[in-house]
Amino acid sequence: MKIFFVVFSFMCALTLNAQEVQKDFTKTLLSEDFENVSEKWPQIFNADNVFLTQNSHYELLRNSKKSGYYLLPKISDEFSNFEVTTSFIFESKGNAKQSAGILIMAQKSGNGAILVEINRKKEFSIRKIYTDRTVNITSGEDGWEKNSNISKENNEIVIKTYKKVYDVYINGQFVKSFSEIEFARGSIGLYIGPDSKATFDFLKIKGEEKADVLQTEVTNEKNEDESFAQIIIKLKDQLNAKIKESEELRVKLKNCNISEGSSAGTDTASMRIRKNLEASNNKLQLEKDDIMLRLAKVIAEKEKLEKFKNEIQANQQDGDIIINLTNLVNSQKIKISDLETKNTSLNEESNSLFLETKDLNEKLKKARTDLDSKIVKNLFLERDLDSLRRQVKALSDTLNRLQKGTVVQETLTEEEKLNQLIEKERLERVKRKEDEEKKKKEGE
């Protein structure tokens, strides 16, 4: 019978130095080549993100420099024991700190997952991701470890996990093994780092054959106990190693103090060595305290699980607990599916509104350009109209003067009078021109 239990987020992850997962996964659970992902994976186009399918690839562009972005399928299954493989290419001319990777064990609550990430500086990191914090599993500065096998462009990540132990491979080479008992199962997704562009080629997930799964279910309770026992043993081994190292440092520190006393405190090299030993000893003490705390938490959690399993076994006859839990899980799955459908609809509506807004902005820009052109044209027309008005006024003034100084036949029409006025003006201009030419000749 399956045992349902809850493991709290403070449980520890232990890193190991050799490959631990010897299980072969032969059954294909998912083979995604990104040929037709519009119904499976998010298609987003906005100022911060451009996630699109092109040429049988999934292109992810994250413009925001503040944080990365996690992508899960619209309908995501949960996996426990599996092998997942993905391949992606970095934008060769982009930010030198670009990063991308794969997300596993993502919890339905949205709080909890494991991220395996690669950057273009030939570094990788493994982290536990929560809504309010991250916990580094890898060592190094900010959890990044150098690895010469990582490429600045094309990389492949393979993760194998069985009984809560994980092996990580990059470009065919084993790089890290660790155990993590907090997450029993979870979804698998992709990750694109801040100010990064990567193109994913495929995502493949393999699992156990049906017979293996049945055998796992039969021995599930035993395996959980074994997992806790292994964690406790490893923590105790680490604790003993730290205690031994601390004792060795204390002996060295004591010898250093004796040596320093004999030299009357004048040997600065001895003082420096003593300070280094004291710092190392303090660090070891903190590490030892941390291991003891984690060990106590693991033991306490194991006791809680034992109590929970005993309660289930005590009520197993009527099966009410299992039925209620199953109904609750199914109900939550339906709610989650409804929320995912609504979220998809909202994303599509948001994309549609974005495109409509973009189209309206382009039309508004064109309308403004046309309006500016018409305003300029209108200014020219106003100027020409003012000029014509001034000419009409001048002609009208001339006509009035002529009417006062000349007797005009009453039988003439207004048009004839205007023609006479225009002709007279022409004759005067001709006369003035002749006078000017005559003066020029006389001057010569």
JSON list of C-alpha atoms in Angstrom, two decimals, residues 30-182:
[
{"chain": "A", "resi": 30, "resn": "LEU", "atom": "CA", "xyz": [7.72, 12.27, -22.96]},
{"chain": "A", "resi": 31, "resn": "SER", "atom": "CA", "xyz": [9.51, 13.12, -26.21]},
{"chain": "A", "resi": 32, "resn": "GLU", "atom": "CA", "xyz": [9.11, 16.82, -27.00]},
{"chain": "A", "resi": 33, "resn": "ASP", "atom": "CA", "xyz": [10.76, 18.09, -30.20]},
{"chain": "A", "resi": 34, "resn": "PHE", "atom": "CA", "xyz": [8.94, 21.46, -30.09]},
{"chain": "A", "resi": 35, "resn": "GLU", "atom": "CA", "xyz": [7.39, 21.07, -33.53]},
{"chain": "A", "resi": 36, "resn": "ASN", "atom": "CA", "xyz": [3.89, 21.87, -32.30]},
{"chain": "A", "resi": 37, "resn": "VAL", "atom": "CA", "xyz": [4.01, 23.35, -28.83]},
{"chain": "A", "resi": 38, "resn": "SER", "atom": "CA", "xyz": [1.37, 26.08, -29.01]},
{"chain": "A", "resi": 39, "resn": "GLU", "atom": "CA", "xyz": [-1.05, 23.88, -27.05]},
{"chain": "A", "resi": 40, "resn": "LYS", "atom": "CA", "xyz": [1.60, 22.50, -24.67]},
{"chain": "A", "resi": 41, "resn": "TRP", "atom": "CA", "xyz": [4.04, 25.29, -23.82]},
{"chain": "A", "resi": 42, "resn": "PRO", "atom": "CA", "xyz": [3.53, 29.05, -23.25]},
{"chain": "A", "resi": 43, "resn": "GLN", "atom": "CA", "xyz": [3.69, 31.29, -26.33]},
{"chain": "A", "resi": 44, "resn": "ILE", "atom": "CA", "xyz": [4.40, 34.77, -24.93]},
{"chain": "A", "resi": 45, "resn": "PHE", "atom": "CA", "xyz": [5.27, 38.04, -26.68]},
{"chain": "A", "resi": 46, "resn": "ASN", "atom": "CA", "xyz": [5.70, 41.15, -24.53]},
{"chain": "A", "resi": 47, "resn": "ALA", "atom": "CA", "xyz": [8.31, 43.66, -23.37]},
{"chain": "A", "resi": 48, "resn": "ASP", "atom": "CA", "xyz": [9.98, 41.24, -20.89]},
{"chain": "A", "resi": 49, "resn": "ASN", "atom": "CA", "xyz": [9.59, 37.87, -22.62]},
{"chain": "A", "resi": 50, "resn": "VAL", "atom": "CA", "xyz": [9.47, 36.43, -26.12]},
{"chain": "A", "resi": 51, "resn": "PHE", "atom": "CA", "xyz": [8.77, 32.69, -26.02]},
{"chain": "A", "resi": 52, "resn": "LEU", "atom": "CA", "xyz": [7.98, 31.33, -29.51]},
{"chain": "A", "resi": 53, "resn": "THR", "atom": "CA", "xyz": [8.18, 28.15, -31.57]},
{"chain": "A", "resi": 54, "resn": "GLN", "atom": "CA", "xyz": [10.21, 28.54, -34.77]},
{"chain": "A", "resi": 55, "resn": "ASN", "atom": "CA", "xyz": [11.75, 25.94, -37.08]},
{"chain": "A", "resi": 56, "resn": "SER", "atom": "CA", "xyz": [11.08, 23.04, -34.66]},
{"chain": "A", "resi": 57, "resn": "HIS", "atom": "CA", "xyz": [12.81, 24.87, -31.80]},
{"chain": "A", "resi": 58, "resn": "TYR", "atom": "CA", "xyz": [11.57, 26.63, -28.68]},
{"chain": "A", "resi": 59, "resn": "GLU", "atom": "CA", "xyz": [13.19, 30.07, -28.62]},
{"chain": "A", "resi": 60, "resn": "LEU", "atom": "CA", "xyz": [13.30, 31.77, -25.22]},
{"chain": "A", "resi": 61, "resn": "LEU", "atom": "CA", "xyz": [14.28, 35.44, -24.91]},
{"chain": "A", "resi": 62, "resn": "ARG", "atom": "CA", "xyz": [14.29, 37.06, -21.47]},
{"chain": "A", "resi": 63, "resn": "ASN", "atom": "CA", "xyz": [14.81, 40.85, -21.71]},
{"chain": "A", "resi": 64, "resn": "SER", "atom": "CA", "xyz": [14.49, 41.56, -18.00]},
{"chain": "A", "resi": 65, "resn": "LYS", "atom": "CA", "xyz": [17.84, 41.90, -16.23]},
{"chain": "A", "resi": 66, "resn": "LYS", "atom": "CA", "xyz": [16.37, 41.49, -12.73]},
{"chain": "A", "resi": 67, "resn": "SER", "atom": "CA", "xyz": [15.39, 37.80, -12.72]},
{"chain": "A", "resi": 68, "resn": "GLY", "atom": "CA", "xyz": [15.02, 34.65, -14.77]},
{"chain": "A", "resi": 69, "resn": "TYR", "atom": "CA", "xyz": [11.79, 32.90, -15.84]},
{"chain": "A", "resi": 70, "resn": "TYR", "atom": "CA", "xyz": [10.50, 29.37, -15.19]},
{"chain": "A", "resi": 71, "resn": "LEU", "atom": "CA", "xyz": [8.37, 27.64, -17.85]},
{"chain": "A", "resi": 72, "resn": "LEU", "atom": "CA", "xyz": [6.17, 24.60, -17.22]},
{"chain": "A", "resi": 73, "resn": "PRO", "atom": "CA", "xyz": [3.91, 22.83, -19.72]},
{"chain": "A", "resi": 74, "resn": "LYS", "atom": "CA", "xyz": [0.29, 24.01, -19.70]},
{"chain": "A", "resi": 75, "resn": "ILE", "atom": "CA", "xyz": [-0.70, 20.52, -18.55]},
{"chain": "A", "resi": 76, "resn": "SER", "atom": "CA", "xyz": [2.19, 19.08, -16.56]},
{"chain": "A", "resi": 77, "resn": "ASP", "atom": "CA", "xyz": [2.53, 15.57, -15.18]},
{"chain": "A", "resi": 78, "resn": "GLU", "atom": "CA", "xyz": [4.46, 14.74, -12.03]},
{"chain": "A", "resi": 79, "resn": "PHE", "atom": "CA", "xyz": [7.42, 12.36, -11.95]},
{"chain": "A", "resi": 80, "resn": "SER", "atom": "CA", "xyz": [9.38, 10.67, -9.15]},
{"chain": "A", "resi": 81, "resn": "ASN", "atom": "CA", "xyz": [12.00, 8.28, -10.59]},
{"chain": "A", "resi": 82, "resn": "PHE", "atom": "CA", "xyz": [13.13, 9.30, -14.07]},
{"chain": "A", "resi": 83, "resn": "GLU", "atom": "CA", "xyz": [15.83, 10.36, -16.51]},
{"chain": "A", "resi": 84, "resn": "VAL", "atom": "CA", "xyz": [15.38, 13.73, -18.24]},
{"chain": "A", "resi": 85, "resn": "THR", "atom": "CA", "xyz": [17.48, 15.10, -21.12]},
{"chain": "A", "resi": 86, "resn": "THR", "atom": "CA", "xyz": [17.42, 18.50, -22.81]},
{"chain": "A", "resi": 87, "resn": "SER", "atom": "CA", "xyz": [19.65, 20.36, -25.26]},
{"chain": "A", "resi": 88, "resn": "PHE", "atom": "CA", "xyz": [19.89, 24.09, -25.94]},
{"chain": "A", "resi": 89, "resn": "ILE", "atom": "CA", "xyz": [22.04, 26.70, -27.68]},
{"chain": "A", "resi": 90, "resn": "PHE", "atom": "CA", "xyz": [22.97, 30.13, -26.30]},
{"chain": "A", "resi": 91, "resn": "GLU", "atom": "CA", "xyz": [22.78, 33.27, -28.44]},
{"chain": "A", "resi": 92, "resn": "SER", "atom": "CA", "xyz": [26.46, 33.62, -29.50]},
{"chain": "A", "resi": 93, "resn": "LYS", "atom": "CA", "xyz": [26.45, 37.44, -29.64]},
{"chain": "A", "resi": 94, "resn": "GLY", "atom": "CA", "xyz": [24.43, 38.03, -26.50]},
{"chain": "A", "resi": 95, "resn": "ASN", "atom": "CA", "xyz": [25.25, 38.77, -22.89]},
{"chain": "A", "resi": 96, "resn": "ALA", "atom": "CA", "xyz": [28.37, 36.93, -21.69]},
{"chain": "A", "resi": 97, "resn": "LYS", "atom": "CA", "xyz": [26.52, 35.99, -18.46]},
{"chain": "A", "resi": 98, "resn": "GLN", "atom": "CA", "xyz": [23.56, 34.31, -20.20]},
{"chain": "A", "resi": 99, "resn": "SER", "atom": "CA", "xyz": [22.16, 31.25, -18.44]},
{"chain": "A", "resi": 100, "resn": "ALA", "atom": "CA", "xyz": [19.54, 28.57, -19.02]},
{"chain": "A", "resi": 101, "resn": "GLY", "atom": "CA", "xyz": [18.65, 25.17, -17.64]},
{"chain": "A", "resi": 102, "resn": "ILE", "atom": "CA", "xyz": [16.06, 22.65, -16.56]},
{"chain": "A", "resi": 103, "resn": "LEU", "atom": "CA", "xyz": [13.63, 22.64, -13.65]},
{"chain": "A", "resi": 104, "resn": "ILE", "atom": "CA", "xyz": [12.69, 19.36, -11.92]},
{"chain": "A", "resi": 105, "resn": "MET", "atom": "CA", "xyz": [10.52, 18.38, -8.96]},
{"chain": "A", "resi": 106, "resn": "ALA", "atom": "CA", "xyz": [8.45, 21.57, -9.35]},
{"chain": "A", "resi": 107, "resn": "GLN", "atom": "CA", "xyz": [5.69, 21.48, -6.74]},
{"chain": "A", "resi": 108, "resn": "LYS", "atom": "CA", "xyz": [2.03, 22.13, -7.59]},
{"chain": "A", "resi": 109, "resn": "SER", "atom": "CA", "xyz": [1.90, 24.73, -4.82]},
{"chain": "A", "resi": 110, "resn": "GLY", "atom": "CA", "xyz": [4.48, 26.79, -6.70]},
{"chain": "A", "resi": 111, "resn": "ASN", "atom": "CA", "xyz": [6.80, 26.71, -3.68]},
{"chain": "A", "resi": 112, "resn": "GLY", "atom": "CA", "xyz": [9.65, 24.28, -4.23]},
{"chain": "A", "resi": 113, "resn": "ALA", "atom": "CA", "xyz": [11.72, 22.88, -7.11]},
{"chain": "A", "resi": 114, "resn": "ILE", "atom": "CA", "xyz": [15.27, 21.92, -8.10]},
{"chain": "A", "resi": 115, "resn": "LEU", "atom": "CA", "xyz": [17.03, 23.98, -10.78]},
{"chain": "A", "resi": 116, "resn": "VAL", "atom": "CA", "xyz": [20.06, 22.79, -12.78]},
{"chain": "A", "resi": 117, "resn": "GLU", "atom": "CA", "xyz": [21.51, 25.79, -14.62]},
{"chain": "A", "resi": 118, "resn": "ILE", "atom": "CA", "xyz": [24.42, 26.49, -17.01]},
{"chain": "A", "resi": 119, "resn": "ASN", "atom": "CA", "xyz": [25.92, 29.86, -17.98]},
{"chain": "A", "resi": 120, "resn": "ARG", "atom": "CA", "xyz": [28.22, 31.03, -20.80]},
{"chain": "A", "resi": 121, "resn": "LYS", "atom": "CA", "xyz": [31.09, 31.45, -18.33]},
{"chain": "A", "resi": 122, "resn": "LYS", "atom": "CA", "xyz": [31.42, 27.62, -18.31]},
{"chain": "A", "resi": 123, "resn": "GLU", "atom": "CA", "xyz": [29.82, 27.28, -14.89]},
{"chain": "A", "resi": 124, "resn": "PHE", "atom": "CA", "xyz": [26.91, 25.23, -13.57]},
{"chain": "A", "resi": 125, "resn": "SER", "atom": "CA", "xyz": [24.79, 25.45, -10.45]},
{"chain": "A", "resi": 126, "resn": "ILE", "atom": "CA", "xyz": [22.21, 23.28, -8.67]},
{"chain": "A", "resi": 127, "resn": "ARG", "atom": "CA", "xyz": [19.73, 25.03, -6.40]},
{"chain": "A", "resi": 128, "resn": "LYS", "atom": "CA", "xyz": [16.55, 24.42, -4.46]},
{"chain": "A", "resi": 129, "resn": "ILE", "atom": "CA", "xyz": [14.06, 27.12, -5.45]},
{"chain": "A", "resi": 130, "resn": "TYR", "atom": "CA", "xyz": [11.36, 28.51, -3.17]},
{"chain": "A", "resi": 131, "resn": "THR", "atom": "CA", "xyz": [9.11, 31.55, -3.51]},
{"chain": "A", "resi": 132, "resn": "ASP", "atom": "CA", "xyz": [11.04, 33.48, -0.86]},
{"chain": "A", "resi": 133, "resn": "ARG", "atom": "CA", "xyz": [14.59, 32.07, -1.09]},
{"chain": "A", "resi": 134, "resn": "THR", "atom": "CA", "xyz": [17.05, 29.78, -2.87]},
{"chain": "A", "resi": 135, "resn": "VAL", "atom": "CA", "xyz": [19.30, 27.13, -1.31]},
{"chain": "A", "resi": 136, "resn": "ASN", "atom": "CA", "xyz": [22.57, 26.27, -3.08]},
{"chain": "A", "resi": 137, "resn": "ILE", "atom": "CA", "xyz": [23.39, 22.58, -3.45]},
{"chain": "A", "resi": 138, "resn": "THR", "atom": "CA", "xyz": [26.59, 23.21, -5.41]},
{"chain": "A", "resi": 139, "resn": "SER", "atom": "CA", "xyz": [29.50, 25.01, -3.78]},
{"chain": "A", "resi": 140, "resn": "GLY", "atom": "CA", "xyz": [31.53, 27.92, -5.17]},
{"chain": "A", "resi": 141, "resn": "GLU", "atom": "CA", "xyz": [30.74, 31.62, -5.41]},
{"chain": "A", "resi": 142, "resn": "ASP", "atom": "CA", "xyz": [26.95, 32.07, -5.34]},
{"chain": "A", "resi": 143, "resn": "GLY", "atom": "CA", "xyz": [26.63, 28.32, -5.93]},
{"chain": "A", "resi": 144, "resn": "TRP", "atom": "CA", "xyz": [28.44, 28.33, -9.33]},
{"chain": "A", "resi": 145, "resn": "GLU", "atom": "CA", "xyz": [31.05, 25.66, -10.05]},
{"chain": "A", "resi": 146, "resn": "LYS", "atom": "CA", "xyz": [33.49, 25.79, -12.98]},
{"chain": "A", "resi": 147, "resn": "ASN", "atom": "CA", "xyz": [33.47, 22.91, -15.48]},
{"chain": "A", "resi": 148, "resn": "SER", "atom": "CA", "xyz": [35.63, 22.85, -18.61]},
{"chain": "A", "resi": 149, "resn": "ASN", "atom": "CA", "xyz": [33.22, 20.49, -20.36]},
{"chain": "A", "resi": 150, "resn": "ILE", "atom": "CA", "xyz": [30.56, 23.23, -20.62]},
{"chain": "A", "resi": 151, "resn": "SER", "atom": "CA", "xyz": [30.30, 25.01, -23.98]},
{"chain": "A", "resi": 152, "resn": "LYS", "atom": "CA", "xyz": [29.58, 28.72, -24.51]},
{"chain": "A", "resi": 153, "resn": "GLU", "atom": "CA", "xyz": [26.95, 27.77, -27.09]},
{"chain": "A", "resi": 154, "resn": "ASN", "atom": "CA", "xyz": [25.49, 24.24, -27.38]},
{"chain": "A", "resi": 155, "resn": "ASN", "atom": "CA", "xyz": [24.97, 22.16, -24.20]},
{"chain": "A", "resi": 156, "resn": "GLU", "atom": "CA", "xyz": [23.12, 19.01, -23.14]},
{"chain": "A", "resi": 157, "resn": "ILE", "atom": "CA", "xyz": [21.94, 18.30, -19.59]},
{"chain": "A", "resi": 158, "resn": "VAL", "atom": "CA", "xyz": [20.97, 14.83, -18.34]},
{"chain": "A", "resi": 159, "resn": "ILE", "atom": "CA", "xyz": [19.53, 14.24, -14.85]},
{"chain": "A", "resi": 160, "resn": "LYS", "atom": "CA", "xyz": [18.87, 10.78, -13.41]},
{"chain": "A", "resi": 161, "resn": "THR", "atom": "CA", "xyz": [17.02, 10.37, -10.13]},
{"chain": "A", "resi": 162, "resn": "TYR", "atom": "CA", "xyz": [16.02, 7.24, -8.24]},
{"chain": "A", "resi": 163, "resn": "LYS", "atom": "CA", "xyz": [14.96, 6.92, -4.60]},
{"chain": "A", "resi": 164, "resn": "LYS", "atom": "CA", "xyz": [15.67, 10.65, -4.05]},
{"chain": "A", "resi": 165, "resn": "VAL", "atom": "CA", "xyz": [19.28, 10.43, -5.23]},
{"chain": "A", "resi": 166, "resn": "TYR", "atom": "CA", "xyz": [20.26, 12.56, -8.25]},
{"chain": "A", "resi": 167, "resn": "ASP", "atom": "CA", "xyz": [23.09, 12.26, -10.80]},
{"chain": "A", "resi": 168, "resn": "VAL", "atom": "CA", "xyz": [23.77, 15.21, -13.14]},
{"chain": "A", "resi": 169, "resn": "TYR", "atom": "CA", "xyz": [25.60, 14.97, -16.48]},
{"chain": "A", "resi": 170, "resn": "ILE", "atom": "CA", "xyz": [26.63, 17.84, -18.76]},
{"chain": "A", "resi": 171, "resn": "ASN", "atom": "CA", "xyz": [27.61, 17.11, -22.37]},
{"chain": "A", "resi": 172, "resn": "GLY", "atom": "CA", "xyz": [27.98, 13.41, -21.59]},
{"chain": "A", "resi": 173, "resn": "GLN", "atom": "CA", "xyz": [30.22, 13.88, -18.53]},
{"chain": "A", "resi": 174, "resn": "PHE", "atom": "CA", "xyz": [29.20, 13.18, -14.93]},
{"chain": "A", "resi": 175, "resn": "VAL", "atom": "CA", "xyz": [29.51, 16.39, -12.84]},
{"chain": "A", "resi": 176, "resn": "LYS", "atom": "CA", "xyz": [27.59, 15.97, -9.56]},
{"chain": "A", "resi": 177, "resn": "SER", "atom": "CA", "xyz": [25.59, 13.56, -7.42]},
{"chain": "A", "resi": 178, "resn": "PHE", "atom": "CA", "xyz": [23.41, 14.57, -4.48]},
{"chain": "A", "resi": 179, "resn": "SER", "atom": "CA", "xyz": [20.49, 13.33, -2.39]},
{"chain": "A", "resi": 180, "resn": "GLU", "atom": "CA", "xyz": [17.38, 15.39, -1.65]},
{"chain": "A", "resi": 181, "resn": "ILE", "atom": "CA", "xyz": [14.53, 13.85, 0.38]},
{"chain": "A", "resi": 182, "resn": "GLU", "atom": "CA", "xyz": [12.21, 16.86, 0.56]}
]
